[in-house]
Amino acid sequence: MSKPKRIRKAVFPVAGLGTRFLPATKAVPKEMLTVVDRPVIQHVVNEARAAGIEHFVFVTGRGKGAIEDHFDHQFELERTLSDKKKTEALEELLAELPEAGQTSFTRQQAPRGLGHAVWCAREIVGDEPFAVLLPDMLHHGAVPCLKEMIEAYEETGGNLVAVSPVPEDQTHLYGIVGVEDRDAKVSAITEMVEKPPKGTAPSNLHVTGRYVLEPEIFSLLARQEAGAGGEIQLTDAMIALQREKPDAFRAVRFDGSIYDCGSKIGFLLANVAYALERDDLGPELRAALGRLV
């Protein structure tokens, strides 16, 4: 087997309206809500950078200009920090900026689903394998989730999906995959089901919002009919590809914590978890939580 191409690009679908966080997201993109002192989207981009991603492709929509501004220089702020000798703050700010030419922004002009959002990135991605990271889902572990996936891809090639176990009585709430070996770190996917009825799930491994995909997915997305919610679903295109190629997908099991920042509870838990591990915040927060609860 020839060596697979290197994963250089990652797609971030950030066009969602964030209606579950209204009124906070009326004027602020949901991806710019902060977990401790960084926007959610910054945490996800940092995960991609730690995995070796070189080009960050944001699929945006109306009202998302703050995301583009966040990943750009703000000369007035940088000059002010420099003049006031706030060197540490300035260095931290600059360290998380992508280099010139490493970001691309394209618009999903109508809310037509995740599959359509990924398809909108096709001209930027080109004929290369690429990653997709859902910005709502923070993956928190000793090794970044996408780094594990890219390491697996370098061994196997093909399409990869990050998965993690959920309680058996919650499988109907998620996209679920069946695998050859439920305990393996990497295993061939035998079945994919979106929100299976209770008692019918092929396993308790749910899709967690991290993907490594071959560019052939774009041709399927181009002809994919609308599915759940009247939208073009990425899962539907993946299922169609697996029907054509039963060995097309592998699951990579992520054993860290996952916080769904698209939900209020998940967002609050992420803030607590990320703060507790910091030396400058953890001890004081832990004491304060003890007094509150």
PDB file of C-alpha atoms in Angstrom, residues 123-244:
ATOM      1  CA  GLU A 123     -12.369  24.267  -3.684  1.00  0.00           C
ATOM      2  CA  ILE A 124     -10.033  25.179  -0.822  1.00  0.00           C
ATOM      3  CA  VAL A 125      -9.376  21.594   0.242  1.00  0.00           C
ATOM      4  CA  GLY A 126      -8.852  20.357  -3.301  1.00  0.00           C
ATOM      5  CA  ASP A 127      -7.763  16.788  -3.990  1.00  0.00           C
ATOM      6  CA  GLU A 128      -6.326  16.129  -0.539  1.00  0.00           C
ATOM      7  CA  PRO A 129      -7.396  14.206   2.542  1.00  0.00           C
ATOM      8  CA  PHE A 130      -8.513  16.604   5.231  1.00  0.00           C
ATOM      9  CA  ALA A 131      -9.799  16.860   8.783  1.00  0.00           C
ATOM     10  CA  VAL A 132     -13.150  18.167   9.994  1.00  0.00           C
ATOM     11  CA  LEU A 133     -13.515  19.458  13.554  1.00  0.00           C
ATOM     12  CA  LEU A 134     -16.900  20.452  14.944  1.00  0.00           C
ATOM     13  CA  PRO A 135     -16.223  23.532  17.082  1.00  0.00           C
ATOM     14  CA  ASP A 136     -19.005  22.757  19.571  1.00  0.00           C
ATOM     15  CA  MET A 137     -17.237  19.606  20.734  1.00  0.00           C
ATOM     16  CA  LEU A 138     -14.193  20.145  22.944  1.00  0.00           C
ATOM     17  CA  HIS A 139     -12.004  17.038  23.204  1.00  0.00           C
ATOM     18  CA  HIS A 140      -9.859  17.166  26.307  1.00  0.00           C
ATOM     19  CA  GLY A 141      -7.219  14.513  26.842  1.00  0.00           C
ATOM     20  CA  ALA A 142      -3.553  13.823  27.460  1.00  0.00           C
ATOM     21  CA  VAL A 143      -3.050  13.552  23.673  1.00  0.00           C
ATOM     22  CA  PRO A 144      -5.118  15.743  21.312  1.00  0.00           C
ATOM     23  CA  CYS A 145      -7.855  13.733  19.631  1.00  0.00           C
ATOM     24  CA  LEU A 146      -6.944  14.836  16.113  1.00  0.00           C
ATOM     25  CA  LYS A 147      -3.278  14.010  16.709  1.00  0.00           C
ATOM     26  CA  GLU A 148      -4.271  10.421  17.511  1.00  0.00           C
ATOM     27  CA  MET A 149      -6.402  10.305  14.388  1.00  0.00           C
ATOM     28  CA  ILE A 150      -3.664  11.587  12.100  1.00  0.00           C
ATOM     29  CA  GLU A 151      -1.204   9.095  13.569  1.00  0.00           C
ATOM     30  CA  ALA A 152      -3.735   6.344  12.823  1.00  0.00           C
ATOM     31  CA  TYR A 153      -4.264   7.695   9.309  1.00  0.00           C
ATOM     32  CA  GLU A 154      -0.536   7.544   8.622  1.00  0.00           C
ATOM     33  CA  GLU A 155      -0.742   3.812   9.351  1.00  0.00           C
ATOM     34  CA  THR A 156      -4.027   2.949   7.629  1.00  0.00           C
ATOM     35  CA  GLY A 157      -5.071   5.700   5.230  1.00  0.00           C
ATOM     36  CA  GLY A 158      -8.763   5.886   4.363  1.00  0.00           C
ATOM     37  CA  ASN A 159     -11.509   7.685   6.283  1.00  0.00           C
ATOM     38  CA  LEU A 160     -11.425   7.925  10.067  1.00  0.00           C
ATOM     39  CA  VAL A 161     -14.077   8.873  12.619  1.00  0.00           C
ATOM     40  CA  ALA A 162     -13.418   9.631  16.279  1.00  0.00           C
ATOM     41  CA  VAL A 163     -15.687   7.703  18.644  1.00  0.00           C
ATOM     42  CA  SER A 164     -16.236   7.463  22.366  1.00  0.00           C
ATOM     43  CA  PRO A 165     -18.474   5.267  24.532  1.00  0.00           C
ATOM     44  CA  VAL A 166     -21.769   6.520  25.948  1.00  0.00           C
ATOM     45  CA  PRO A 167     -24.186   4.765  28.329  1.00  0.00           C
ATOM     46  CA  GLU A 168     -26.237   2.125  26.544  1.00  0.00           C
ATOM     47  CA  ASP A 169     -29.490   3.915  27.401  1.00  0.00           C
ATOM     48  CA  GLN A 170     -28.292   7.070  25.587  1.00  0.00           C
ATOM     49  CA  THR A 171     -27.294   5.587  22.237  1.00  0.00           C
ATOM     50  CA  HIS A 172     -30.540   6.780  20.626  1.00  0.00           C
ATOM     51  CA  LEU A 173     -29.340  10.380  21.066  1.00  0.00           C
ATOM     52  CA  TYR A 174     -26.214  10.067  18.897  1.00  0.00           C
ATOM     53  CA  GLY A 175     -24.743   8.863  15.660  1.00  0.00           C
ATOM     54  CA  ILE A 176     -23.505   5.361  16.513  1.00  0.00           C
ATOM     55  CA  VAL A 177     -20.996   3.092  14.791  1.00  0.00           C
ATOM     56  CA  GLY A 178     -20.589  -0.649  14.883  1.00  0.00           C
ATOM     57  CA  VAL A 179     -16.976  -1.836  14.838  1.00  0.00           C
ATOM     58  CA  GLU A 180     -15.089  -5.078  14.478  1.00  0.00           C
ATOM     59  CA  ASP A 181     -13.409  -4.680  17.870  1.00  0.00           C
ATOM     60  CA  ARG A 182     -15.133  -2.445  20.444  1.00  0.00           C
ATOM     61  CA  ASP A 183     -12.067  -2.367  22.700  1.00  0.00           C
ATOM     62  CA  ALA A 184      -9.442  -1.560  20.059  1.00  0.00           C
ATOM     63  CA  LYS A 185      -7.947   1.902  19.660  1.00  0.00           C
ATOM     64  CA  VAL A 186      -8.481   1.691  15.901  1.00  0.00           C
ATOM     65  CA  SER A 187     -11.029  -0.652  14.373  1.00  0.00           C
ATOM     66  CA  ALA A 188     -12.861  -1.069  11.085  1.00  0.00           C
ATOM     67  CA  ILE A 189     -16.372   0.352  11.096  1.00  0.00           C
ATOM     68  CA  THR A 190     -18.996  -2.200  10.113  1.00  0.00           C
ATOM     69  CA  GLU A 191     -22.101  -0.040  10.444  1.00  0.00           C
ATOM     70  CA  MET A 192     -23.125   3.604  10.903  1.00  0.00           C
ATOM     71  CA  VAL A 193     -26.539   4.607  12.218  1.00  0.00           C
ATOM     72  CA  GLU A 194     -27.833   8.083  13.005  1.00  0.00           C
ATOM     73  CA  LYS A 195     -29.771   8.063  16.306  1.00  0.00           C
ATOM     74  CA  PRO A 196     -30.848   4.406  16.269  1.00  0.00           C
ATOM     75  CA  PRO A 197     -34.095   3.506  18.061  1.00  0.00           C
ATOM     76  CA  LYS A 198     -33.625   2.338  21.639  1.00  0.00           C
ATOM     77  CA  GLY A 199     -32.313  -1.204  21.855  1.00  0.00           C
ATOM     78  CA  THR A 200     -31.107  -1.384  18.241  1.00  0.00           C
ATOM     79  CA  ALA A 201     -27.680   0.302  18.382  1.00  0.00           C
ATOM     80  CA  PRO A 202     -24.801  -1.803  17.006  1.00  0.00           C
ATOM     81  CA  SER A 203     -22.556  -0.584  19.873  1.00  0.00           C
ATOM     82  CA  ASN A 204     -22.325   2.223  22.406  1.00  0.00           C
ATOM     83  CA  LEU A 205     -19.645   4.103  20.462  1.00  0.00           C
ATOM     84  CA  HIS A 206     -20.865   7.518  19.354  1.00  0.00           C
ATOM     85  CA  VAL A 207     -19.407   9.838  16.730  1.00  0.00           C
ATOM     86  CA  THR A 208     -17.735  12.723  18.562  1.00  0.00           C
ATOM     87  CA  GLY A 209     -17.250  15.405  15.923  1.00  0.00           C
ATOM     88  CA  ARG A 210     -13.759  14.684  14.613  1.00  0.00           C
ATOM     89  CA  TYR A 211     -13.205  13.248  11.137  1.00  0.00           C
ATOM     90  CA  VAL A 212     -10.398  12.551   8.691  1.00  0.00           C
ATOM     91  CA  LEU A 213     -11.896  12.259   5.218  1.00  0.00           C
ATOM     92  CA  GLU A 214     -10.674  11.464   1.748  1.00  0.00           C
ATOM     93  CA  PRO A 215     -11.686  14.008  -0.931  1.00  0.00           C
ATOM     94  CA  GLU A 216     -14.008  11.487  -2.595  1.00  0.00           C
ATOM     95  CA  ILE A 217     -16.594  12.512   0.006  1.00  0.00           C
ATOM     96  CA  PHE A 218     -17.178  15.753  -1.932  1.00  0.00           C
ATOM     97  CA  SER A 219     -18.694  13.965  -4.935  1.00  0.00           C
ATOM     98  CA  LEU A 220     -21.137  12.168  -2.662  1.00  0.00           C
ATOM     99  CA  LEU A 221     -22.046  15.384  -0.864  1.00  0.00           C
ATOM    100  CA  ALA A 222     -22.664  17.092  -4.211  1.00  0.00           C
ATOM    101  CA  ARG A 223     -25.470  14.655  -5.000  1.00  0.00           C
ATOM    102  CA  GLN A 224     -26.610  13.934  -1.455  1.00  0.00           C
ATOM    103  CA  GLU A 225     -30.324  14.522  -0.915  1.00  0.00           C
ATOM    104  CA  ALA A 226     -31.580  16.411   2.108  1.00  0.00           C
ATOM    105  CA  GLY A 227     -32.046  14.236   5.176  1.00  0.00           C
ATOM    106  CA  ALA A 228     -32.963  14.944   8.793  1.00  0.00           C
ATOM    107  CA  GLY A 229     -34.218  18.485   9.329  1.00  0.00           C
ATOM    108  CA  GLY A 230     -34.346  19.060   5.583  1.00  0.00           C
ATOM    109  CA  GLU A 231     -30.531  19.465   5.592  1.00  0.00           C
ATOM    110  CA  ILE A 232     -27.661  17.734   3.801  1.00  0.00           C
ATOM    111  CA  GLN A 233     -26.108  15.504   6.434  1.00  0.00           C
ATOM    112  CA  LEU A 234     -22.470  14.447   6.471  1.00  0.00           C
ATOM    113  CA  THR A 235     -23.452  11.155   8.106  1.00  0.00           C
ATOM    114  CA  ASP A 236     -25.742  10.288   5.179  1.00  0.00           C
ATOM    115  CA  ALA A 237     -22.893  10.773   2.693  1.00  0.00           C
ATOM    116  CA  MET A 238     -20.583   8.687   4.869  1.00  0.00           C
ATOM    117  CA  ILE A 239     -23.151   5.889   5.024  1.00  0.00           C
ATOM    118  CA  ALA A 240     -23.514   6.038   1.231  1.00  0.00           C
ATOM    119  CA  LEU A 241     -19.732   5.797   0.821  1.00  0.00           C
ATOM    120  CA  GLN A 242     -19.561   2.813   3.133  1.00  0.00           C
ATOM    121  CA  ARG A 243     -22.215   1.039   1.067  1.00  0.00           C
ATOM    122  CA  GLU A 244     -19.973   1.499  -1.966  1.00  0.00           C
TER     123      GLU A 244
END
